[in-house]
Amino acid sequence: TRRVLVGRSTDEGATFKAEAAIFEKSVGVCPCCGMAAHASRGGLAVLFRNELADVNRDTYLAWAPEGAPAKVVKVDAWTSDQ
Protein backbone atom coordinates (compact mmCIF):
# COMPACT_ATOMS: atom_id res chain seq x y z
CA THR A 1 0.00 0.00 0.00
CA ARG A 2 1.30 3.45 -0.88
CA ARG A 3 1.77 5.93 1.96
CA VAL A 4 2.89 9.55 2.38
CA LEU A 5 6.40 9.73 3.87
CA VAL A 6 8.09 12.79 5.34
CA GLY A 7 11.63 13.56 6.50
CA ARG A 8 11.77 16.26 9.20
CA SER A 9 14.50 18.74 10.02
CA THR A 10 14.82 20.74 13.21
CA ASP A 11 17.93 22.68 12.14
CA GLU A 12 16.80 24.62 9.05
CA GLY A 13 17.52 21.70 6.70
CA ALA A 14 21.13 20.95 7.73
CA THR A 15 20.11 17.42 8.77
CA PHE A 16 16.96 15.31 8.49
CA LYS A 17 15.48 12.55 10.60
CA ALA A 18 14.72 9.24 8.89
CA GLU A 19 11.64 9.28 6.66
CA ALA A 20 8.47 8.13 8.36
CA ALA A 21 4.82 7.78 7.40
CA ILE A 22 3.01 11.05 8.05
CA PHE A 23 0.27 8.93 9.62
CA GLU A 24 -0.02 5.25 10.45
CA LYS A 25 -3.41 4.55 8.93
CA SER A 26 -2.78 3.33 5.42
CA VAL A 27 -5.41 4.74 3.06
CA GLY A 28 -3.71 3.74 -0.19
CA VAL A 29 -2.41 6.90 -1.85
CA CYS A 30 -3.43 7.02 -5.53
CA PRO A 31 -0.43 6.73 -7.90
CA CYS A 32 -2.00 8.78 -10.71
CA CYS A 33 -3.71 11.60 -8.79
CA GLY A 34 -1.70 14.62 -7.75
CA MET A 35 -0.62 15.50 -4.24
CA ALA A 36 -0.18 18.96 -2.71
CA ALA A 37 1.94 19.83 0.33
CA HIS A 38 2.70 23.00 2.28
CA ALA A 39 5.34 23.27 4.99
CA SER A 40 5.74 26.12 7.44
CA ARG A 41 7.26 26.60 10.87
CA GLY A 42 3.91 25.45 12.26
CA GLY A 43 3.96 22.05 10.57
CA LEU A 44 3.14 20.23 7.36
CA ALA A 45 -0.15 19.93 5.47
CA VAL A 46 -0.63 17.32 2.72
CA LEU A 47 -3.70 16.95 0.50
CA PHE A 48 -4.02 13.72 -1.51
CA ARG A 49 -6.44 11.20 -3.00
CA ASN A 50 -6.58 7.60 -1.85
CA GLU A 51 -7.03 4.40 -3.82
CA LEU A 52 -8.78 1.70 -1.81
CA ALA A 53 -10.60 0.18 -4.76
CA ASP A 54 -10.34 0.59 -8.51
CA VAL A 55 -12.92 3.39 -8.58
CA ASN A 56 -12.69 5.12 -5.16
CA ARG A 57 -10.60 8.30 -4.97
CA ASP A 58 -11.51 9.99 -1.69
CA THR A 59 -9.60 13.15 -0.76
CA TYR A 60 -7.73 13.37 2.55
CA LEU A 61 -6.00 16.21 4.38
CA ALA A 62 -3.14 15.30 6.69
CA TRP A 63 -1.95 17.99 9.12
CA ALA A 64 1.27 17.30 11.04
CA PRO A 65 1.85 20.11 13.55
CA GLU A 66 5.46 20.68 14.55
CA GLY A 67 6.32 18.20 17.31
CA ALA A 68 2.93 16.46 17.36
CA PRO A 69 1.33 13.43 15.67
CA ALA A 70 -0.44 14.01 12.38
CA LYS A 71 -4.21 14.25 12.13
CA VAL A 72 -5.92 12.95 9.00
CA VAL A 73 -9.45 13.77 7.86
CA LYS A 74 -11.43 12.77 4.80
CA VAL A 75 -12.54 15.97 3.09
CA ASP A 76 -14.31 14.55 0.04
CA ALA A 77 -15.68 11.22 -1.17
CA TRP A 78 -15.48 10.53 -4.88
CA THR A 79 -16.12 7.47 -7.04
CA SER A 80 -14.72 7.39 -10.54
CA ASP A 81 -16.91 6.05 -13.34
CA GLN A 82 -14.02 4.17 -15.01
PDB file of C-alpha atoms in Angstrom:
ATOM      1  CA  THR A   1       0.000   0.000   0.000  1.00  0.00           C
ATOM      2  CA  ARG A   2       1.304   3.455  -0.880  1.00  0.00           C
ATOM      3  CA  ARG A   3       1.775   5.932   1.961  1.00  0.00           C
ATOM      4  CA  VAL A   4       2.894   9.548   2.376  1.00  0.00           C
ATOM      5  CA  LEU A   5       6.397   9.731   3.870  1.00  0.00           C
ATOM      6  CA  VAL A   6       8.094  12.795   5.336  1.00  0.00           C
ATOM      7  CA  GLY A   7      11.629  13.558   6.498  1.00  0.00           C
ATOM      8  CA  ARG A   8      11.768  16.261   9.198  1.00  0.00           C
ATOM      9  CA  SER A   9      14.497  18.741  10.017  1.00  0.00           C
ATOM     10  CA  THR A  10      14.821  20.739  13.214  1.00  0.00           C
ATOM     11  CA  ASP A  11      17.926  22.682  12.144  1.00  0.00           C
ATOM     12  CA  GLU A  12      16.804  24.623   9.046  1.00  0.00           C
ATOM     13  CA  GLY A  13      17.518  21.699   6.702  1.00  0.00           C
ATOM     14  CA  ALA A  14      21.128  20.946   7.726  1.00  0.00           C
ATOM     15  CA  THR A  15      20.113  17.416   8.773  1.00  0.00           C
ATOM     16  CA  PHE A  16      16.963  15.312   8.495  1.00  0.00           C
ATOM     17  CA  LYS A  17      15.477  12.549  10.605  1.00  0.00           C
ATOM     18  CA  ALA A  18      14.716   9.240   8.890  1.00  0.00           C
ATOM     19  CA  GLU A  19      11.638   9.279   6.658  1.00  0.00           C
ATOM     20  CA  ALA A  20       8.467   8.133   8.364  1.00  0.00           C
ATOM     21  CA  ALA A  21       4.816   7.784   7.397  1.00  0.00           C
ATOM     22  CA  ILE A  22       3.008  11.052   8.047  1.00  0.00           C
ATOM     23  CA  PHE A  23       0.266   8.935   9.617  1.00  0.00           C
ATOM     24  CA  GLU A  24      -0.015   5.249  10.453  1.00  0.00           C
ATOM     25  CA  LYS A  25      -3.412   4.547   8.927  1.00  0.00           C
ATOM     26  CA  SER A  26      -2.779   3.327   5.421  1.00  0.00           C
ATOM     27  CA  VAL A  27      -5.408   4.739   3.063  1.00  0.00           C
ATOM     28  CA  GLY A  28      -3.709   3.739  -0.187  1.00  0.00           C
ATOM     29  CA  VAL A  29      -2.405   6.900  -1.850  1.00  0.00           C
ATOM     30  CA  CYS A  30      -3.428   7.015  -5.529  1.00  0.00           C
ATOM     31  CA  PRO A  31      -0.432   6.733  -7.896  1.00  0.00           C
ATOM     32  CA  CYS A  32      -1.999   8.784 -10.708  1.00  0.00           C
ATOM     33  CA  CYS A  33      -3.714  11.598  -8.794  1.00  0.00           C
ATOM     34  CA  GLY A  34      -1.699  14.620  -7.754  1.00  0.00           C
ATOM     35  CA  MET A  35      -0.619  15.505  -4.243  1.00  0.00           C
ATOM     36  CA  ALA A  36      -0.178  18.964  -2.708  1.00  0.00           C
ATOM     37  CA  ALA A  37       1.938  19.835   0.331  1.00  0.00           C
ATOM     38  CA  HIS A  38       2.699  22.995   2.275  1.00  0.00           C
ATOM     39  CA  ALA A  39       5.340  23.271   4.987  1.00  0.00           C
ATOM     40  CA  SER A  40       5.736  26.115   7.445  1.00  0.00           C
ATOM     41  CA  ARG A  41       7.258  26.602  10.874  1.00  0.00           C
ATOM     42  CA  GLY A  42       3.910  25.449  12.256  1.00  0.00           C
ATOM     43  CA  GLY A  43       3.955  22.048  10.569  1.00  0.00           C
ATOM     44  CA  LEU A  44       3.145  20.228   7.358  1.00  0.00           C
ATOM     45  CA  ALA A  45      -0.148  19.931   5.470  1.00  0.00           C
ATOM     46  CA  VAL A  46      -0.629  17.323   2.719  1.00  0.00           C
ATOM     47  CA  LEU A  47      -3.702  16.954   0.496  1.00  0.00           C
ATOM     48  CA  PHE A  48      -4.022  13.720  -1.507  1.00  0.00           C
ATOM     49  CA  ARG A  49      -6.445  11.201  -2.998  1.00  0.00           C
ATOM     50  CA  ASN A  50      -6.578   7.600  -1.850  1.00  0.00           C
ATOM     51  CA  GLU A  51      -7.034   4.401  -3.825  1.00  0.00           C
ATOM     52  CA  LEU A  52      -8.775   1.697  -1.813  1.00  0.00           C
ATOM     53  CA  ALA A  53     -10.602   0.179  -4.764  1.00  0.00           C
ATOM     54  CA  ASP A  54     -10.341   0.592  -8.511  1.00  0.00           C
ATOM     55  CA  VAL A  55     -12.918   3.388  -8.583  1.00  0.00           C
ATOM     56  CA  ASN A  56     -12.689   5.116  -5.163  1.00  0.00           C
ATOM     57  CA  ARG A  57     -10.601   8.302  -4.970  1.00  0.00           C
ATOM     58  CA  ASP A  58     -11.514   9.986  -1.686  1.00  0.00           C
ATOM     59  CA  THR A  59      -9.596  13.149  -0.764  1.00  0.00           C
ATOM     60  CA  TYR A  60      -7.726  13.367   2.552  1.00  0.00           C
ATOM     61  CA  LEU A  61      -6.004  16.209   4.384  1.00  0.00           C
ATOM     62  CA  ALA A  62      -3.138  15.301   6.692  1.00  0.00           C
ATOM     63  CA  TRP A  63      -1.949  17.992   9.125  1.00  0.00           C
ATOM     64  CA  ALA A  64       1.266  17.299  11.037  1.00  0.00           C
ATOM     65  CA  PRO A  65       1.854  20.108  13.547  1.00  0.00           C
ATOM     66  CA  GLU A  66       5.461  20.681  14.551  1.00  0.00           C
ATOM     67  CA  GLY A  67       6.324  18.196  17.315  1.00  0.00           C
ATOM     68  CA  ALA A  68       2.934  16.456  17.365  1.00  0.00           C
ATOM     69  CA  PRO A  69       1.333  13.429  15.668  1.00  0.00           C
ATOM     70  CA  ALA A  70      -0.440  14.010  12.378  1.00  0.00           C
ATOM     71  CA  LYS A  71      -4.208  14.251  12.128  1.00  0.00           C
ATOM     72  CA  VAL A  72      -5.916  12.953   8.997  1.00  0.00           C
ATOM     73  CA  VAL A  73      -9.447  13.773   7.859  1.00  0.00           C
ATOM     74  CA  LYS A  74     -11.434  12.766   4.801  1.00  0.00           C
ATOM     75  CA  VAL A  75     -12.540  15.974   3.095  1.00  0.00           C
ATOM     76  CA  ASP A  76     -14.314  14.549   0.039  1.00  0.00           C
ATOM     77  CA  ALA A  77     -15.685  11.222  -1.171  1.00  0.00           C
ATOM     78  CA  TRP A  78     -15.484  10.527  -4.883  1.00  0.00           C
ATOM     79  CA  THR A  79     -16.120   7.468  -7.039  1.00  0.00           C
ATOM     80  CA  SER A  80     -14.718   7.387 -10.545  1.00  0.00           C
ATOM     81  CA  ASP A  81     -16.907   6.054 -13.345  1.00  0.00           C
ATOM     82  CA  GLN A  82     -14.023   4.166 -15.006  1.00  0.00           C
TER      83      GLN A  82
END
